Structure formats: C-alpha cells, structure tokens
Short mmCIF file of C-alpha atoms and ligand atoms in Angstrom, two decimals:
data_model
loop_
_atom_site.label_atom_id
_atom_site.label_comp_id
_atom_site.label_asym_id
_atom_site.label_seq_id
_atom_site.Cartn_x
_atom_site.Cartn_y
_atom_site.Cartn_z
CA MET A 463 -68.40 5.91 12.38
CA SER A 464 -68.39 9.30 10.73
CA GLN A 465 -70.58 9.50 7.68
CA ASN A 466 -70.65 12.17 5.12
CA GLY A 467 -73.17 11.98 2.29
CA LEU A 468 -72.63 14.95 0.06
CA GLY A 469 -75.94 15.06 -1.76
CA PRO A 470 -77.79 18.28 -2.59
CA SER A 471 -78.43 20.61 0.37
CA GLY A 472 -76.74 18.30 2.83
CA HIS A 473 -79.20 15.42 2.35
CA PRO A 474 -78.05 11.97 1.30
CA ALA A 475 -77.72 11.78 -2.46
CA VAL A 476 -80.59 9.88 -4.09
CA SER A 477 -79.51 9.73 -7.71
CA ARG A 478 -78.73 6.39 -9.31
CA THR A 479 -75.37 7.36 -10.70
CA PRO A 480 -72.85 4.97 -12.21
CA SER A 481 -70.16 5.14 -9.57
CA LEU A 482 -66.70 4.27 -8.41
CA LEU A 483 -66.31 2.78 -4.95
CA GLY A 484 -63.15 3.54 -2.96
CA ILE A 485 -61.86 1.43 -0.05
CA GLU A 486 -59.07 2.30 2.41
CA THR A 487 -57.66 0.09 5.20
CA SER A 488 -53.92 0.88 5.24
CA CYS A 489 -53.68 1.75 8.95
CA ASP A 490 -56.25 2.37 11.67
CA GLU A 491 -59.17 3.74 9.69
CA THR A 492 -61.67 1.55 7.85
CA ALA A 493 -63.08 3.75 5.09
CA ALA A 494 -65.30 3.54 2.03
CA ALA A 495 -66.53 6.27 -0.31
CA ALA A 496 -68.55 6.58 -3.48
CA LEU A 497 -67.60 8.88 -6.33
CA SER A 498 -69.73 9.62 -9.36
CA LEU A 499 -68.13 8.89 -12.71
CA GLN A 500 -67.96 12.67 -13.11
CA GLY A 501 -65.60 12.73 -10.11
CA ARG A 502 -68.04 14.09 -7.50
CA VAL A 503 -67.92 12.71 -3.94
CA LEU A 504 -71.30 11.11 -3.13
CA SER A 505 -70.40 9.68 0.26
CA ASN A 506 -67.40 9.39 2.55
CA VAL A 507 -67.58 7.01 5.52
CA VAL A 508 -64.74 6.51 8.03
CA ALA A 509 -64.75 4.13 11.01
CA SER A 510 -61.86 5.12 13.23
CA GLN A 511 -60.13 2.57 15.48
CA HIS A 512 -58.79 5.18 17.93
CA GLU A 513 -60.70 3.59 20.80
CA VAL A 514 -59.15 0.19 20.10
CA HIS A 515 -55.55 1.47 20.02
CA GLY A 516 -55.85 4.33 22.52
CA ARG A 517 -55.04 2.29 25.60
CA PHE A 518 -51.84 0.97 23.97
CA GLY A 519 -50.65 4.47 23.04
CA GLY A 520 -50.22 3.55 19.35
CA VAL A 521 -51.52 1.34 16.56
CA VAL A 522 -51.34 -2.42 17.28
CA PRO A 523 -51.15 -3.99 13.78
CA GLU A 524 -52.87 -7.27 14.66
CA LEU A 525 -55.79 -5.48 16.32
CA ALA A 526 -56.03 -3.13 13.34
CA SER A 527 -56.42 -6.02 10.90
CA ARG A 528 -59.06 -7.73 13.05
CA LYS A 529 -61.05 -4.53 13.38
CA HIS A 530 -60.93 -3.96 9.62
CA VAL A 531 -62.33 -7.47 9.09
CA GLU A 532 -65.17 -6.75 11.51
CA THR A 533 -66.03 -3.34 10.08
CA ILE A 534 -65.35 -3.27 6.36
CA GLU A 535 -68.65 -4.71 5.21
CA GLU A 536 -70.73 -2.34 7.31
CA VAL A 537 -68.68 0.67 6.25
CA THR A 538 -68.99 -0.22 2.57
CA HIS A 539 -72.76 -0.70 2.87
CA ALA A 540 -73.03 2.65 4.62
CA ALA A 541 -71.07 4.39 1.84
CA LEU A 542 -73.40 2.92 -0.80
CA GLU A 543 -76.56 3.65 1.13
CA LEU A 544 -75.58 7.20 1.92
CA ALA A 545 -74.85 7.83 -1.75
CA GLY A 546 -78.25 6.33 -2.69
CA LEU A 547 -76.59 3.63 -4.76
CA ALA A 548 -77.24 -0.04 -5.43
CA TRP A 549 -74.52 -2.62 -6.12
CA ALA A 550 -75.45 -2.49 -9.79
CA ASP A 551 -74.39 1.17 -9.91
CA VAL A 552 -70.79 0.36 -8.96
CA GLN A 553 -68.72 0.34 -12.14
CA VAL A 554 -65.19 0.35 -10.72
CA ILE A 555 -63.58 -0.45 -7.37
CA ALA A 556 -60.44 1.34 -6.16
CA VAL A 557 -58.61 0.04 -3.12
CA THR A 558 -55.42 1.04 -1.30
CA ARG A 559 -52.73 -1.56 -2.04
CA GLY A 560 -49.85 0.09 -0.13
CA PRO A 561 -47.86 1.35 1.60
CA GLY A 562 -49.21 0.56 5.06
CA LEU A 563 -49.59 -2.22 7.61
CA ALA A 564 -49.42 -5.57 5.81
CA GLY A 565 -52.33 -7.28 7.55
CA ALA A 566 -54.51 -4.18 7.37
CA LEU A 567 -53.87 -3.75 3.64
CA VAL A 568 -54.63 -7.42 2.95
CA VAL A 569 -58.14 -6.98 4.38
CA GLY A 570 -58.99 -4.08 2.05
CA VAL A 571 -57.35 -5.56 -1.04
CA SER A 572 -58.99 -8.99 -0.59
CA PHE A 573 -62.38 -7.41 0.06
CA GLY A 574 -62.07 -5.00 -2.88
CA LYS A 575 -60.93 -7.69 -5.31
CA ALA A 576 -63.63 -10.13 -4.22
CA LEU A 577 -66.28 -7.44 -4.59
CA ALA A 578 -65.01 -6.41 -8.03
CA TYR A 579 -64.94 -10.03 -9.16
CA ALA A 580 -68.47 -10.68 -7.89
CA LEU A 581 -69.79 -7.52 -9.56
CA GLY A 582 -67.85 -8.14 -12.77
CA VAL A 583 -66.17 -4.72 -12.67
CA PRO A 584 -62.50 -3.68 -12.80
CA CYS A 585 -60.45 -3.28 -9.65
CA ILE A 586 -57.73 -0.65 -9.29
CA GLY A 587 -54.96 -0.89 -6.68
CA VAL A 588 -54.16 2.63 -5.47
CA HIS A 589 -50.98 3.96 -3.86
CA HIS A 590 -51.90 5.48 -0.49
CA LEU A 591 -49.73 8.58 -1.08
CA GLU A 592 -51.26 9.11 -4.50
CA GLY A 593 -54.59 9.06 -2.67
CA HIS A 594 -53.38 11.81 -0.31
CA ILE A 595 -52.11 13.80 -3.31
CA ALA A 596 -55.46 13.36 -5.06
CA SER A 597 -57.25 14.77 -2.00
CA ALA A 598 -56.06 18.23 -3.13
CA TRP A 599 -58.34 17.90 -6.14
CA LEU A 600 -61.43 16.60 -4.29
CA GLU A 601 -62.82 20.08 -3.67
CA GLU A 602 -60.83 21.89 -6.37
CA PRO A 603 -61.03 19.83 -9.55
CA ASP A 604 -59.32 22.63 -11.51
CA PHE A 605 -56.32 22.93 -9.19
CA VAL A 606 -53.16 23.74 -11.16
CA THR A 607 -50.34 21.51 -12.37
CA PRO A 608 -47.42 21.65 -12.28
CA CYS A 609 -47.45 22.27 -8.54
CA ILE A 610 -45.64 21.30 -5.37
CA ALA A 611 -47.25 18.78 -3.03
CA LEU A 612 -46.20 18.33 0.56
CA VAL A 613 -47.46 14.97 1.85
CA VAL A 614 -47.33 14.99 5.65
CA SER A 615 -48.75 12.01 7.48
CA GLY A 616 -47.94 9.57 10.25
CA GLY A 617 -45.50 7.63 8.08
CA HIS A 618 -44.43 10.14 5.42
CA THR A 619 -43.03 13.61 4.96
CA HIS A 620 -42.46 13.84 1.23
CA LEU A 621 -42.14 16.86 -1.02
CA TYR A 622 -43.10 16.25 -4.63
CA LEU A 623 -43.10 18.24 -7.81
CA ILE A 624 -46.30 17.17 -9.56
CA HIS A 625 -45.74 17.61 -13.28
CA GLU A 626 -49.25 16.42 -14.02
CA ARG A 627 -51.66 13.98 -12.43
CA GLY A 628 -49.91 10.64 -12.23
CA GLU A 629 -46.43 12.09 -12.77
CA TYR A 630 -44.62 12.75 -9.52
CA GLU A 631 -41.02 13.75 -8.96
CA LEU A 632 -39.69 13.35 -5.44
CA LEU A 633 -37.79 16.48 -4.37
CA GLY A 634 -37.11 15.52 -0.76
CA ARG A 635 -38.26 13.37 2.12
CA THR A 636 -37.66 12.82 5.78
CA LEU A 637 -34.45 10.99 6.56
CA ASP A 638 -35.82 9.67 9.85
CA ASP A 639 -39.15 10.43 11.58
CA ALA A 640 -42.16 11.71 9.68
CA ALA A 641 -43.78 14.98 10.81
CA GLY A 642 -46.77 13.00 12.13
CA GLU A 643 -44.43 10.82 14.17
CA ALA A 644 -42.79 13.97 15.59
CA PHE A 645 -46.25 15.15 16.65
CA ASP A 646 -47.24 11.78 18.09
CA LYS A 647 -43.98 11.15 19.96
CA GLY A 648 -43.84 14.74 21.22
CA ALA A 649 -47.41 14.42 22.46
CA LYS A 650 -46.52 11.22 24.30
CA MET A 651 -43.62 12.96 26.07
CA LEU A 652 -46.00 15.71 27.11
CA GLY A 653 -48.33 13.09 28.57
CA LEU A 654 -51.08 13.62 26.02
CA PRO A 655 -53.44 10.82 24.98
CA TYR A 656 -53.35 8.95 21.67
CA PRO A 657 -53.74 10.04 18.92
CA GLY A 658 -51.11 12.60 19.86
CA GLY A 659 -51.12 14.97 16.87
CA PRO A 660 -54.64 16.36 17.35
CA ALA A 661 -54.17 16.47 21.15
CA LEU A 662 -50.95 18.48 20.83
CA ASP A 663 -52.66 20.78 18.33
CA ARG A 664 -55.48 21.47 20.82
CA LEU A 665 -53.11 22.07 23.74
CA ALA A 666 -50.87 24.39 21.69
CA GLN A 667 -53.82 26.61 20.86
CA SER A 668 -53.65 28.12 24.34
CA GLY A 669 -49.84 28.43 24.35
CA ASP A 670 -47.37 31.06 23.18
CA PRO A 671 -44.87 29.60 20.67
CA SER A 672 -42.18 32.15 21.53
CA VAL A 673 -41.80 31.11 25.20
CA VAL A 674 -39.77 27.97 24.46
CA ARG A 675 -37.77 27.81 21.24
CA PHE A 676 -36.87 24.46 19.70
CA PRO A 677 -34.41 23.86 16.83
CA ARG A 678 -35.55 23.94 13.18
CA PRO A 679 -33.86 20.80 11.83
CA TYR A 680 -32.50 20.95 8.28
CA LEU A 681 -33.94 24.40 7.68
CA ASN A 682 -30.58 25.96 6.91
CA ARG A 683 -29.47 23.14 4.65
CA GLU A 684 -29.72 23.27 0.91
CA GLY A 685 -32.12 20.79 -0.65
CA PHE A 686 -35.48 19.46 0.35
CA HIS A 687 -34.89 16.67 2.83
CA PHE A 688 -36.33 16.77 6.34
CA SER A 689 -35.26 15.33 9.68
CA PHE A 690 -37.40 15.36 12.80
CA SER A 691 -35.73 12.90 15.15
CA GLY A 692 -33.40 15.58 16.57
CA LEU A 693 -36.35 17.79 17.41
CA LYS A 694 -37.96 14.98 19.35
CA THR A 695 -34.68 14.51 21.27
CA ALA A 696 -34.54 18.26 21.95
CA LEU A 697 -37.97 18.05 23.58
CA LEU A 698 -36.89 15.03 25.62
CA TYR A 699 -33.77 16.87 26.90
CA TYR A 700 -35.70 20.04 27.56
CA LEU A 701 -38.25 18.21 29.73
CA ARG A 702 -35.52 16.22 31.49
CA ASP A 703 -33.37 19.30 32.19
CA GLN A 704 -36.29 21.24 33.60
CA GLN A 705 -37.04 18.35 35.92
CA ARG A 706 -33.37 17.82 36.94
CA GLN A 707 -32.85 21.46 37.70
CA GLY A 708 -36.02 21.47 39.73
CA LYS A 709 -37.44 24.23 37.56
CA ALA A 710 -41.15 24.58 37.13
CA LEU A 711 -42.02 24.13 33.47
CA PRO A 712 -43.53 27.02 31.64
CA ALA A 713 -47.13 25.98 31.13
CA LEU A 714 -47.25 22.79 29.08
CA ALA A 715 -49.28 24.65 26.46
CA HIS A 716 -46.27 26.94 25.81
CA VAL A 717 -43.98 23.93 25.39
CA ALA A 718 -46.46 22.29 23.00
CA ALA A 719 -46.83 25.53 21.02
CA GLY A 720 -43.04 25.97 20.76
CA TYR A 721 -42.54 22.38 19.63
CA GLN A 722 -45.36 22.58 17.09
CA GLU A 723 -44.01 25.89 15.77
CA ALA A 724 -40.65 24.27 14.98
CA ILE A 725 -42.35 21.55 12.89
CA VAL A 726 -44.64 24.04 11.15
CA ASP A 727 -41.75 26.44 10.36
CA VAL A 728 -39.71 23.74 8.67
CA LEU A 729 -42.65 22.35 6.65
CA VAL A 730 -43.81 25.77 5.47
CA GLU A 731 -40.37 27.17 4.68
CA LYS A 732 -39.28 24.15 2.63
CA SER A 733 -42.58 24.01 0.74
CA PHE A 734 -42.42 27.64 -0.33
CA ARG A 735 -38.74 27.26 -1.18
CA ALA A 736 -39.72 24.40 -3.51
CA VAL A 737 -42.47 26.52 -5.09
CA ARG A 738 -39.91 29.24 -5.91
CA ARG A 739 -37.18 26.87 -7.00
CA CYS A 740 -39.45 24.95 -9.37
CA HIS A 741 -41.22 28.09 -10.66
CA VAL A 742 -44.73 26.79 -10.06
CA SER A 743 -47.78 28.71 -8.87
CA GLY A 744 -49.55 26.07 -6.78
CA LEU A 745 -48.91 24.31 -3.49
CA ALA A 746 -50.95 21.36 -2.20
CA VAL A 747 -50.52 20.30 1.42
CA VAL A 748 -52.09 16.93 2.20
CA GLY A 749 -52.03 14.05 4.72
CA GLY A 750 -53.07 13.83 8.37
CA VAL A 751 -50.70 16.55 9.63
CA SER A 752 -52.25 19.06 7.21
CA ALA A 753 -55.24 18.99 9.58
CA ASN A 754 -53.06 20.88 12.09
CA SER A 755 -54.65 24.23 12.84
CA ARG A 756 -51.40 26.20 13.19
CA LEU A 757 -49.97 24.74 9.97
CA ARG A 758 -53.19 25.65 8.13
CA ALA A 759 -53.17 29.21 9.43
CA VAL A 760 -49.51 29.83 8.54
CA LEU A 761 -49.92 28.25 5.09
CA ARG A 762 -52.95 30.41 4.34
CA SER A 763 -51.37 33.69 5.31
CA ARG A 764 -48.06 32.88 3.62
CA SER A 765 -49.66 31.80 0.34
CA GLU A 766 -51.79 34.93 0.30
CA LYS A 767 -48.72 37.07 0.85
CA GLU A 768 -46.69 35.30 -1.84
CA GLY A 769 -49.52 34.95 -4.37
CA VAL A 770 -49.32 31.16 -4.35
CA ARG A 771 -52.47 29.13 -5.00
CA LEU A 772 -52.96 26.80 -2.05
CA ALA A 773 -54.91 23.53 -2.01
CA LEU A 774 -55.57 22.57 1.59
CA PRO A 775 -58.30 19.89 1.76
CA ARG A 776 -60.94 20.14 4.45
CA VAL A 777 -59.94 18.30 7.61
CA ASP A 778 -61.80 15.01 7.00
CA PHE A 779 -60.10 14.76 3.60
CA CYS A 780 -56.65 15.32 5.21
CA THR A 781 -56.68 12.30 7.51
CA ASP A 782 -57.09 8.83 6.02
CA ASN A 783 -60.31 8.45 4.01
CA ALA A 784 -61.55 6.58 0.97
CA ALA A 785 -62.77 9.58 -1.06
CA MET A 786 -59.13 10.36 -1.88
CA ILE A 787 -58.53 6.71 -2.85
CA ALA A 788 -61.62 6.80 -5.05
CA LEU A 789 -60.37 9.94 -6.81
CA ALA A 790 -56.88 8.51 -7.41
CA GLY A 791 -58.66 5.38 -8.74
CA TRP A 792 -60.79 7.59 -10.97
CA TRP A 793 -57.63 9.13 -12.48
CA ALA A 794 -56.30 5.63 -13.18
CA HIS A 795 -59.68 4.57 -14.59
CA HIS A 796 -59.58 7.44 -17.08
CA ARG A 797 -56.14 6.34 -18.18
CA GLN A 798 -57.52 2.77 -18.37
CA ARG A 799 -54.95 1.62 -15.83
CA TRP A 800 -56.95 -1.18 -14.24
CA SER A 801 -55.12 -3.69 -12.09
CA SER A 802 -54.92 -7.38 -12.87
CA TRP A 803 -56.53 -9.91 -10.54
CA ASP A 804 -53.19 -10.66 -8.93
CA VAL A 805 -52.93 -7.13 -7.49
CA ASP A 806 -51.76 -7.60 -3.92
CA ALA A 807 -51.08 -5.71 -0.71
CA GLN A 808 -47.61 -4.10 -0.83
CA PRO A 809 -46.61 -2.67 2.57
CA SER A 810 -43.51 -0.85 1.23
CA LEU A 811 -44.82 0.28 -2.15
CA GLY A 812 -42.89 3.26 -3.64
CA LEU A 813 -44.45 6.09 -5.65
CA GLU A 814 -41.78 7.96 -7.59
CA SER A 815 -42.52 7.90 -11.29
CA VAL A 816 -40.00 10.50 -12.53
CA PRO A 817 -36.41 9.96 -11.36
CA PRO A 818 -35.42 12.71 -8.87
CA GLY A 819 -33.73 15.65 -10.58
CA GLN A 820 -34.57 14.48 -14.09
CA ARG A 821 -37.10 17.15 -15.00
CA SER A 822 -36.77 19.70 -12.20
CA GLY A 823 -32.98 19.73 -12.05
CA VAL A 824 -33.38 19.79 -8.25
CA ARG A 825 -30.99 17.51 -6.42
CA ASN A 826 -30.52 17.03 -2.70
O1 KG4 B 1012 -52.68 10.60 6.85
P1 KG4 B 1012 -52.96 10.02 8.19
O2 KG4 B 1012 -54.35 10.03 8.69
O3 KG4 B 1012 -52.46 8.54 8.25
C1 KG4 B 1012 -51.26 8.14 7.68
O4 KG4 B 1012 -51.23 7.91 6.45
O5 KG4 B 1012 -50.26 8.10 8.44
O6 KG4 B 1012 -51.98 10.79 9.22
C2 KG4 B 1012 -51.98 10.49 10.56
C3 KG4 B 1012 -51.02 11.43 11.26
C4 KG4 B 1012 -50.82 11.07 12.72
O7 KG4 B 1012 -49.43 11.15 13.01
C5 KG4 B 1012 -51.60 12.16 13.44
O8 KG4 B 1012 -51.11 12.45 14.73
C6 KG4 B 1012 -51.40 13.32 12.51
O9 KG4 B 1012 -51.54 12.77 11.23
N1 KG4 B 1012 -52.43 14.36 12.74
C7 KG4 B 1012 -52.13 15.59 13.23
C8 KG4 B 1012 -53.37 16.27 13.35
N2 KG4 B 1012 -54.37 15.44 12.94
C9 KG4 B 1012 -53.77 14.27 12.56
N3 KG4 B 1012 -50.96 16.15 13.56
C10 KG4 B 1012 -50.99 17.41 14.03
N4 KG4 B 1012 -52.14 18.12 14.21
C11 KG4 B 1012 -53.33 17.60 13.88
N5 KG4 B 1012 -54.45 18.31 14.04
ZN1 ZN B 1013 -52.51 8.45 5.16
#
C-alpha cells in the first residue's frame, strides 16, 4: 500500500480540518484520500492489486472485486489516520460511480454510501474521467480554463475541450483500443510482465526510437479521433516477419522505443492541434498513460516551444487514485450537486455535458 500524507514538511498532517473523503475502486486499485474543504490534499493512499492479477496477465474482474472488499476498510482508515482526521471531521464523501468494472464499482459505491449514511453527511457519485480531469488541478489550483484535456488511460483516449470545470466538450476519442491498451498489448507481445505500460516505458528508455518505425495511425486525418488497433497489429506482423525470415531482431529495447514513439507522436500531435484549433492556452494531460516518461518529456519540450501552459500531474496522481476523485467531488460539493441515496455503480457511464461541436465548432 502506498501512502502519501501531505502534511507540513513531509510529516503526516495533524490538523483537525473539516474534510472530504474520496474513494476509488473502479478497476484494480483500492484508493482513499482526504481533502481539506479548502481543496488541499491531506492524504492519498493506494493499494494496488498488481500482484493479484500479474500471473493472469491482466485484470480478472471477480478477483478485483474480492480484493476491494478485503482492502477498502483498511485503506480508508489509513487515509484518515495519515491526514490526522477523525470520522467526525468528514463532511462529505465522494466515490467513483463509473465507468469501470461493475463488481469493483459496486464495492466502492456501497461502502461510500453506507459510510455517508452512518456519518450523516452527503455522498457524491463521481465520474472516473472527471476525476482524471480534476487531477490536473490537484497541484495547480489556478490552472487555466478553457483548456484542452487529453485523458489517456487503460480504457480511454479522449480529447476534451474544457470550457470550465464541469463543462466538457468531447472533441475526439479512440475508435478502438485506448492508448493504455496499446501499451499493455504491445508489452505482452514483447514478452513483458503485467502491468505492461510501465514495463514497456522502462525497456524503451534504453532503446533508440528511430531504429524501427511504426505507423502513426490517424495522424494525417482531419479531426480528433484516434485508432490504435492497427498499430498493435503492425507490431504483431513486425515480430512475426522477423521470426519467419529468420532475422535477428534489433534489440527489443529499440522495438519498444519505436512502438512507444508512434503512440506518443499521435497523442502529442493531436493535443497540440486541438490547442491551436480551439484557441486555448492550456493543455492538461491526465490518466495512467500520462505517467509515461517519453510522453512527459515530449509534452514538456513541445509546450515550452509553443508557449502552451501544460498541466501534467505528478506520477501518482496520473494513475488511478482517490485524491482526484475527492477533488472532482469537491467541485460538485461547491455546486451543491450531491447525489441522492439511490446513486449506483454505472459501468458504462458517459461524461459529455456539451454536445460535440456545439460550442467549439469542431466536428470529426
Ligand atoms: O488511469 P489508469 O491508472 O487506469 C484506468 O483508468 O484505466 O491507467 C492505467 C493504464 C494502463 O494501461 C497502464 O499500462 C498505463 O495506464 N500506464 C502506462 C504507464 N503507467 C501506467 N503506460 C505507459 N507508460 C507508463 N509509464
Ligand atoms: Zn483511471
């Protein structure tokens, strides 16, 4: 369990602050975090299930739900303790209600609702992607709107124009695999262990991306949609052809670096295109894939060159965590958008609040 109490000078916070408690169980991370009612992160605890799923090479939904049941109470206690809070300090509970794995979501939502009911405080069901978007503001509360947000995770590759907090216009999305899936499936083909994204990132660090060139899907098309399934197939054929022709592969690190470069190129190019097209000055890149070291480096140098303000959360705020859910809940709390007691897990919950093209004029 990784614990992160952000009190003064790195010590656990000791203040008795009225707080908001965030809970996240949408996939394979059981997470809880406390946020002060001024929006400051007091603690951020994540119990990863990588060990449970590792030997299966991917997330097993039933095992994920069981593990959440086993862990959620301990994780929540740890988040409170690390923040120096008592139950009586919790004024609001925010919990991920979707999208995600049905059984996994049910654990968090039932736990969050029961806790809120017992404490007599409101409960807020949070959209997981809104949580990722909010993560851009965790360390930069004054980050600009309107801005572009690229949400890149295991299940999503979505490009949004954020008019203001809570008002999102979808510009484009992946038509097949998400960028995280492209990383994970590519890593599997290269024989890397689960979780594949971080493993491929590490391997690629010692490779040269120009040795093997992979296609940049959808880069030359107008619009803001993505497609990564063809890239995955290109890697499969490349590996198969090398083997068939009896050729020795260039070092696997070069292959990984070339494959990663194709994903990074497409994500970066489309994001900056959206910034220019929508005439905004800020770009937020969030979600698990934004932890990728090459993506981070390219985004930083490009935004510096183009004078774009970049929000790139620190790595433990990129991958699934409850601090981001707490902050999205905090936004809803300030707009008095509390959920009713029948709030439920919604595995396929959508986010769009402004119809595509309505305010930006951008159509795919
Ligand atoms: O946001 P997240 O933690 O969970 C979802 O909402 O899906 O994203 C998980 C995804 C996985 O596909 C994982 O392989 C990918 O993010 N990921 C990475 C890196 N760290 C996590 N992909 C590439 N490089 C990384 N360093
Ligand atoms: Zn996520």
